Each structure stands twice: as structure tokens, then as C-alpha cells.
Amino acid sequence: LGRLGALDTSSSGLALTPLGRTMAALPLHPRLARLLIAGAHQGVARETALAAALLAERDPFRRAARELGADPFADALDSDLFERVRALEAFERGQRSDADPGAADAVLRAADRLMQLVPRSTAGARAATGHMREEGLARALLAAYPDRVARRREPGSPRARLVGGRGAVQGRESRVSEAELFVAIEVDGGPRAAWVAPGGHPADALVRQASAIEADWLDPRLIRTADDVRFDAERGRAVAMRQTLYLDLPLVERPVPPTADDIARLLGREVARDPGRALGLARPHVEDWLARVEFLARHCPELELPVFDATLWGSLAEELVAGAQSSADLLALPLVDILGSKLTREQRGALEREAPESVVVPAGRRAKLEYPRGRAPFLAARIQELFGLAAGPRLARGRVPLVVHLLAPNGRPQQVTDDLASFWANTYPLVRRELKPRYPRHAWPDDPATATPTSRPRPRGR
């Protein structure tokens, strides 16, 4: 009612406007009352009475349209409804018409009754002629349907966007095919629209009747300028469009640079929403560091290590995005150093001692430790590199034994254990018997617990 001009919504309460009082005096739906009043002001009282009757009564042309393949006329139109008004006028003059006689007579009688309701204050407007009749009716329809304005998505396309953000697609009944802006007079919702435009969304509204309008007809009180800032995931950066909006329908859009605050806000939102993607948490060096912290926090709760969950990432987002312009800038951050700075000195020391990144095996090689989530940490090394090691190291202040993946000379796992002493005493003789003939250049001592470790096979000929 506010958009129709019937209510004054600017004050603290709701009050009828003079137009609203005139509308309230008419025994009609508010839209039809507004249409009738606007049409009288435009000098097209009879035309709008016929249009209102067509909208309120059974459409006398609907049957003919179906029989003619839903395309009863030839060329593109500016208004589906005005074409029906003209056809109804022709029927009234006794000319040949495709209208259903009974339905057409009912519409004409309804139009006569509506004419009697036209307020006297508007009845004296000069009658429009020629093209002004069609424009007058189009302006009146806009006044009655200010929330049904649609903008065509592309020239010549049946797809459009309605006020309110909903998609729309024109049915074959509508021949308003060229106007960029139009009023969707008759709209059906739901999946019936899907057949009209291949590739259209099933939720699009189906526009059966439309009327073209011009941008300068729109109520300037309902037009505003706003910046639409969003995160472009494909480009990995914030983008901004300055929009001229009628209600919430973009009329004109042009790119503008996003502000620093907008960039920080959108990047921060991406970090909080999906830290794994925004910060590259799956990168090996980051994933490994986080897995070590998680392991130690689980087994040494007294250290009170931070838990890097959604809440913590959300709290860190503002700091992480400071000065960043894009996703690429976030991925270039020294993330492990930044996160490490959030640990206390005691926590950092414990992480290096109790969940180290690597250890030196008896053969002198530094071997990386793996901390798979949900499983025990492990070390992978060739059997010969571990000779002399009676027991594997223990992590997390001695609470968790390190699992050892013992590899054959070809690098394939031969045995998995967290008890090296048992392996040397019980399993090694069997492994030695199987592998020594296949790898004779490698050391296979009788007593591996006291043998010298080695990382290389013997030279050929020795």
C-alpha cells in the first residue's frame, strides 16, 4: 500500500494519504483501484476500465490463444494488455474478433461498472489519443504494479529479473519481447516456466502478460544508488559494482574499486567460512604443523595448546587479512610462523621436543615423522638404518610410542611395529631369511641389535 501511494510510511505511524482515501472509497482491490485512478489522470479512463475488467474477469482471448498455438498475433508488442484492450474495443464495435462472445460481453459490462466508479476529481482529464493511449495505459499499469517491474537479463532473451530478486521468464503468450524494462502483469510461479526458456531455473516465475515501460517513468522516491560488494571466488578477490536500484532491482551497474574495509570484511568472512581453502591449510608444511599441534594437545592437555577450530579461525581472521588484497595474498602468508607466534615459549619448546617434525635415525639420516589424524604418529626407515636401536622413541612426554614402518631395501613396508625389541628378536630372522637372497649387497647381520647401522648397500664385488 505504501508503494501504491495509499499509505504514508514516513511517519511513526501509518496514515492514509489523500490518494489512499480515494482508493479506499472504491469497492475494488487496491491494485485495480490504483489502476483506475492513474488511468483517469492519464486520460485513458476507458482503456484502464477495460484493462481492469480483463484482469478481474475471465480472459475472453485465452481460449483463442490456446487454439492458435499461444501466439494469436504477429509481431512484437509494447503491451500484451493494450493489445487485448484494442481487440475488445473491436469486438464492441462489432468487428470480427477472436474473443469468446460470452466472456467478452461479461468484460464489457464489468468495464461499464468500473467507469461509473471513476472519481469525479479525475474524470475531467483530457482523453489521450493515438500512441498516447498505449503510453497512458502503460504508465497506469506501472502505478498499479510498482513491485512487478522486471529487467530483461539480455537483449532478446525471455529471461528477466523481478523486483524482489526472483527470476522470471516470459511465456509464449507474451509478445513484449524487446523492452529492457517491463511490468509483469500476470505472473504464475513454479516449475511450469521451465519449458519456456531451456536452461532456465525451474523456480523462475512465468510471465504471461507484460507491458513495456521506460526508466524515466519510475518513481524517483523508489530509486537509490548503492554499492554491491561481493567476493569473486574465481578471481579470489573482492569486487564492487555501483548500482542504480529501483527498490532492489538493478537498473544500471558499473564497476568501482572496493574499499579497504570491504576487502578486509570479505576476506575475513572467507577465512571464517572456509579456512582450509582460504588459507591453504592442506599445504603439506601447514597441514603437518597443525597435525603436530593437534596430536600434542590431545595427549598433553596440561600444555593448554590452542585448538584450531572454526571459533579460533574466526577470531584470527581480522589479523590474518590485514593488508591483504586477495586470496593469493592470504596464501602467501608465513602461516606457520604466524600461528607459532600464538603459542607460549613453553608450548613452542614442548612442540619441538615432544612432537618433533623429524628425528635422526641411527644411520645418521634425518627422517620425517608423520602425524596422521586419528592414528599413531610413525617413522618410515629401511631396516638397515635402524640396526642398534633397541627401542623406538616415545612422544608426548613418553606417553605415545612412535610406530616404525620398517622398509625393505626396495622401500616397501616389511613390518609395522611400536616394539623394536620384539621385532629384532622374533620377526627379523624370518625377514632376513626372505630378503637376504634378493638383496645380497645389503647388510643382514645375525645380531641386528648390536650391528652398525648403514644407509647404503655394499659396493659391488665386496
PDB file of N, CA, C and O in Angstrom, residues 318-354:
ATOM      1  N   GLU A 318      40.545 -11.401  11.369  1.00  0.00           N
ATOM      2  CA  GLU A 318      40.844  -9.973  11.196  1.00  0.00           C
ATOM      3  C   GLU A 318      42.345  -9.731  11.115  1.00  0.00           C
ATOM      4  O   GLU A 318      42.819  -8.945  10.282  1.00  0.00           O
ATOM      5  N   GLU A 319      43.105 -10.409  11.959  1.00  0.00           N
ATOM      6  CA  GLU A 319      44.557 -10.242  11.940  1.00  0.00           C
ATOM      7  C   GLU A 319      45.173 -10.805  10.656  1.00  0.00           C
ATOM      8  O   GLU A 319      46.051 -10.189  10.052  1.00  0.00           O
ATOM      9  N   LEU A 320      44.685 -11.952  10.207  1.00  0.00           N
ATOM     10  CA  LEU A 320      45.281 -12.609   9.043  1.00  0.00           C
ATOM     11  C   LEU A 320      45.036 -11.827   7.752  1.00  0.00           C
ATOM     12  O   LEU A 320      45.875 -11.836   6.852  1.00  0.00           O
ATOM     13  N   VAL A 321      43.900 -11.160   7.653  1.00  0.00           N
ATOM     14  CA  VAL A 321      43.571 -10.478   6.393  1.00  0.00           C
ATOM     15  C   VAL A 321      44.068  -9.042   6.356  1.00  0.00           C
ATOM     16  O   VAL A 321      43.931  -8.368   5.330  1.00  0.00           O
ATOM     17  N   ALA A 322      44.631  -8.556   7.449  1.00  0.00           N
ATOM     18  CA  ALA A 322      45.081  -7.163   7.492  1.00  0.00           C
ATOM     19  C   ALA A 322      46.093  -6.898   6.384  1.00  0.00           C
ATOM     20  O   ALA A 322      47.133  -7.556   6.295  1.00  0.00           O
ATOM     21  N   GLY A 323      45.774  -5.962   5.501  1.00  0.00           N
ATOM     22  CA  GLY A 323      46.667  -5.597   4.410  1.00  0.00           C
ATOM     23  C   GLY A 323      46.559  -6.472   3.182  1.00  0.00           C
ATOM     24  O   GLY A 323      47.130  -6.152   2.140  1.00  0.00           O
ATOM     25  N   ALA A 324      45.824  -7.593   3.261  1.00  0.00           N
ATOM     26  CA  ALA A 324      45.691  -8.489   2.105  1.00  0.00           C
ATOM     27  C   ALA A 324      44.693  -7.909   1.112  1.00  0.00           C
ATOM     28  O   ALA A 324      43.720  -7.272   1.495  1.00  0.00           O
ATOM     29  N   GLN A 325      44.940  -8.148  -0.163  1.00  0.00           N
ATOM     30  CA  GLN A 325      44.052  -7.679  -1.216  1.00  0.00           C
ATOM     31  C   GLN A 325      43.308  -8.816  -1.910  1.00  0.00           C
ATOM     32  O   GLN A 325      42.317  -8.579  -2.587  1.00  0.00           O
ATOM     33  N   SER A 326      43.794 -10.038  -1.750  1.00  0.00           N
ATOM     34  CA  SER A 326      43.209 -11.147  -2.496  1.00  0.00           C
ATOM     35  C   SER A 326      43.519 -12.459  -1.793  1.00  0.00           C
ATOM     36  O   SER A 326      44.296 -12.515  -0.824  1.00  0.00           O
ATOM     37  N   SER A 327      42.937 -13.538  -2.332  1.00  0.00           N
ATOM     38  CA  SER A 327      43.231 -14.869  -1.810  1.00  0.00           C
ATOM     39  C   SER A 327      44.698 -15.215  -1.987  1.00  0.00           C
ATOM     40  O   SER A 327      45.288 -15.909  -1.148  1.00  0.00           O
ATOM     41  N   ALA A 328      45.301 -14.747  -3.076  1.00  0.00           N
ATOM     42  CA  ALA A 328      46.720 -15.027  -3.304  1.00  0.00           C
ATOM     43  C   ALA A 328      47.573 -14.441  -2.181  1.00  0.00           C
ATOM     44  O   ALA A 328      48.564 -15.056  -1.754  1.00  0.00           O
ATOM     45  N   ASP A 329      47.196 -13.266  -1.692  1.00  0.00           N
ATOM     46  CA  ASP A 329      47.946 -12.663  -0.580  1.00  0.00           C
ATOM     47  C   ASP A 329      47.820 -13.515   0.677  1.00  0.00           C
ATOM     48  O   ASP A 329      48.790 -13.658   1.440  1.00  0.00           O
ATOM     49  N   LEU A 330      46.646 -14.077   0.928  1.00  0.00           N
ATOM     50  CA  LEU A 330      46.475 -14.939   2.103  1.00  0.00           C
ATOM     51  C   LEU A 330      47.329 -16.194   1.987  1.00  0.00           C
ATOM     52  O   LEU A 330      47.931 -16.639   2.966  1.00  0.00           O
ATOM     53  N   LEU A 331      47.380 -16.758   0.784  1.00  0.00           N
ATOM     54  CA  LEU A 331      48.166 -17.978   0.597  1.00  0.00           C
ATOM     55  C   LEU A 331      49.663 -17.713   0.671  1.00  0.00           C
ATOM     56  O   LEU A 331      50.450 -18.641   0.867  1.00  0.00           O
ATOM     57  N   ALA A 332      50.067 -16.456   0.505  1.00  0.00           N
ATOM     58  CA  ALA A 332      51.491 -16.103   0.592  1.00  0.00           C
ATOM     59  C   ALA A 332      51.924 -15.806   2.021  1.00  0.00           C
ATOM     60  O   ALA A 332      53.111 -15.569   2.270  1.00  0.00           O
ATOM     61  N   LEU A 333      50.996 -15.803   2.961  1.00  0.00           N
ATOM     62  CA  LEU A 333      51.357 -15.513   4.355  1.00  0.00           C
ATOM     63  C   LEU A 333      52.260 -16.599   4.924  1.00  0.00           C
ATOM     64  O   LEU A 333      52.090 -17.786   4.619  1.00  0.00           O
ATOM     65  N   PRO A 334      53.241 -16.236   5.777  1.00  0.00           N
ATOM     66  CA  PRO A 334      54.019 -17.252   6.511  1.00  0.00           C
ATOM     67  C   PRO A 334      53.171 -17.820   7.637  1.00  0.00           C
ATOM     68  O   PRO A 334      53.381 -17.537   8.827  1.00  0.00           O
ATOM     69  N   LEU A 335      52.185 -18.627   7.260  1.00  0.00           N
ATOM     70  CA  LEU A 335      51.128 -19.014   8.192  1.00  0.00           C
ATOM     71  C   LEU A 335      51.670 -19.778   9.395  1.00  0.00           C
ATOM     72  O   LEU A 335      51.232 -19.552  10.532  1.00  0.00           O
ATOM     73  N   VAL A 336      52.614 -20.688   9.167  1.00  0.00           N
ATOM     74  CA  VAL A 336      53.146 -21.458  10.286  1.00  0.00           C
ATOM     75  C   VAL A 336      53.832 -20.547  11.294  1.00  0.00           C
ATOM     76  O   VAL A 336      53.686 -20.711  12.510  1.00  0.00           O
ATOM     77  N   ASP A 337      54.578 -19.554  10.794  1.00  0.00           N
ATOM     78  CA  ASP A 337      55.232 -18.606  11.709  1.00  0.00           C
ATOM     79  C   ASP A 337      54.194 -17.799  12.487  1.00  0.00           C
ATOM     80  O   ASP A 337      54.348 -17.557  13.686  1.00  0.00           O
ATOM     81  N   ILE A 338      53.131 -17.369  11.791  1.00  0.00           N
ATOM     82  CA  ILE A 338      52.089 -16.578  12.460  1.00  0.00           C
ATOM     83  C   ILE A 338      51.396 -17.416  13.532  1.00  0.00           C
ATOM     84  O   ILE A 338      51.194 -16.963  14.663  1.00  0.00           O
ATOM     85  N   LEU A 339      51.055 -18.645  13.178  1.00  0.00           N
ATOM     86  CA  LEU A 339      50.370 -19.497  14.147  1.00  0.00           C
ATOM     87  C   LEU A 339      51.305 -19.881  15.289  1.00  0.00           C
ATOM     88  O   LEU A 339      50.876 -19.968  16.451  1.00  0.00           O
ATOM     89  N   GLY A 340      52.559 -20.099  14.960  1.00  0.00           N
ATOM     90  CA  GLY A 340      53.527 -20.430  16.008  1.00  0.00           C
ATOM     91  C   GLY A 340      53.675 -19.313  17.018  1.00  0.00           C
ATOM     92  O   GLY A 340      53.929 -19.563  18.208  1.00  0.00           O
ATOM     93  N   SER A 341      53.515 -18.070  16.560  1.00  0.00           N
ATOM     94  CA  SER A 341      53.633 -16.935  17.478  1.00  0.00           C
ATOM     95  C   SER A 341      52.480 -16.893  18.475  1.00  0.00           C
ATOM     96  O   SER A 341      52.553 -16.155  19.472  1.00  0.00           O
ATOM     97  N   LYS A 342      51.416 -17.650  18.217  1.00  0.00           N
ATOM     98  CA  LYS A 342      50.290 -17.695  19.153  1.00  0.00           C
ATOM     99  C   LYS A 342      50.554 -18.661  20.308  1.00  0.00           C
ATOM    100  O   LYS A 342      49.776 -18.714  21.255  1.00  0.00           O
ATOM    101  N   LEU A 343      51.631 -19.440  20.223  1.00  0.00           N
ATOM    102  CA  LEU A 343      51.984 -20.358  21.298  1.00  0.00           C
ATOM    103  C   LEU A 343      52.911 -19.663  22.290  1.00  0.00           C
ATOM    104  O   LEU A 343      53.692 -18.772  21.929  1.00  0.00           O
ATOM    105  N   THR A 344      52.851 -20.081  23.523  1.00  0.00           N
ATOM    106  CA  THR A 344      53.790 -19.569  24.523  1.00  0.00           C
ATOM    107  C   THR A 344      55.165 -20.189  24.291  1.00  0.00           C
ATOM    108  O   THR A 344      55.321 -21.170  23.544  1.00  0.00           O
ATOM    109  N   ARG A 345      56.155 -19.634  24.946  1.00  0.00           N
ATOM    110  CA  ARG A 345      57.515 -20.166  24.817  1.00  0.00           C
ATOM    111  C   ARG A 345      57.567 -21.620  25.268  1.00  0.00           C
ATOM    112  O   ARG A 345      58.200 -22.464  24.627  1.00  0.00           O
ATOM    113  N   GLU A 346      56.872 -21.923  26.365  1.00  0.00           N
ATOM    114  CA  GLU A 346      56.835 -23.300  26.850  1.00  0.00           C
ATOM    115  C   GLU A 346      56.170 -24.218  25.834  1.00  0.00           C
ATOM    116  O   GLU A 346      56.645 -25.340  25.584  1.00  0.00           O
ATOM    117  N   GLN A 347      55.072 -23.766  25.237  1.00  0.00           N
ATOM    118  CA  GLN A 347      54.366 -24.593  24.258  1.00  0.00           C
ATOM    119  C   GLN A 347      55.221 -24.837  23.027  1.00  0.00           C
ATOM    120  O   GLN A 347      55.229 -25.951  22.485  1.00  0.00           O
ATOM    121  N   ARG A 348      55.917 -23.809  22.541  1.00  0.00           N
ATOM    122  CA  ARG A 348      56.787 -24.000  21.369  1.00  0.00           C
ATOM    123  C   ARG A 348      57.894 -25.003  21.670  1.00  0.00           C
ATOM    124  O   ARG A 348      58.213 -25.861  20.837  1.00  0.00           O
ATOM    125  N   GLY A 349      58.479 -24.884  22.843  1.00  0.00           N
ATOM    126  CA  GLY A 349      59.533 -25.833  23.203  1.00  0.00           C
ATOM    127  C   GLY A 349      59.010 -27.253  23.290  1.00  0.00           C
ATOM    128  O   GLY A 349      59.654 -28.201  22.819  1.00  0.00           O
ATOM    129  N   ALA A 350      57.843 -27.410  23.895  1.00  0.00           N
ATOM    130  CA  ALA A 350      57.255 -28.744  24.012  1.00  0.00           C
ATOM    131  C   ALA A 350      56.934 -29.324  22.641  1.00  0.00           C
ATOM    132  O   ALA A 350      57.109 -30.527  22.410  1.00  0.00           O
ATOM    133  N   LEU A 351      56.476 -28.488  21.736  1.00  0.00           N
ATOM    134  CA  LEU A 351      56.149 -28.973  20.388  1.00  0.00           C
ATOM    135  C   LEU A 351      57.386 -29.521  19.698  1.00  0.00           C
ATOM    136  O   LEU A 351      57.327 -30.574  19.039  1.00  0.00           O
ATOM    137  N   GLU A 352      58.513 -28.840  19.836  1.00  0.00           N
ATOM    138  CA  GLU A 352      59.747 -29.306  19.188  1.00  0.00           C
ATOM    139  C   GLU A 352      60.286 -30.570  19.848  1.00  0.00           C
ATOM    140  O   GLU A 352      60.836 -31.439  19.170  1.00  0.00           O
ATOM    141  N   ARG A 353      60.118 -30.683  21.173  1.00  0.00           N
ATOM    142  CA  ARG A 353      60.662 -31.851  21.875  1.00  0.00           C
ATOM    143  C   ARG A 353      59.728 -33.052  21.806  1.00  0.00           C
ATOM    144  O   ARG A 353      60.178 -34.175  21.556  1.00  0.00           O
ATOM    145  N   GLU A 354      58.435 -32.812  22.061  1.00  0.00           N
ATOM    146  CA  GLU A 354      57.507 -33.915  22.274  1.00  0.00           C
ATOM    147  C   GLU A 354      56.721 -34.321  21.030  1.00  0.00           C
ATOM    148  O   GLU A 354      56.094 -35.368  21.014  1.00  0.00           O
TER     149      GLU A 354
END
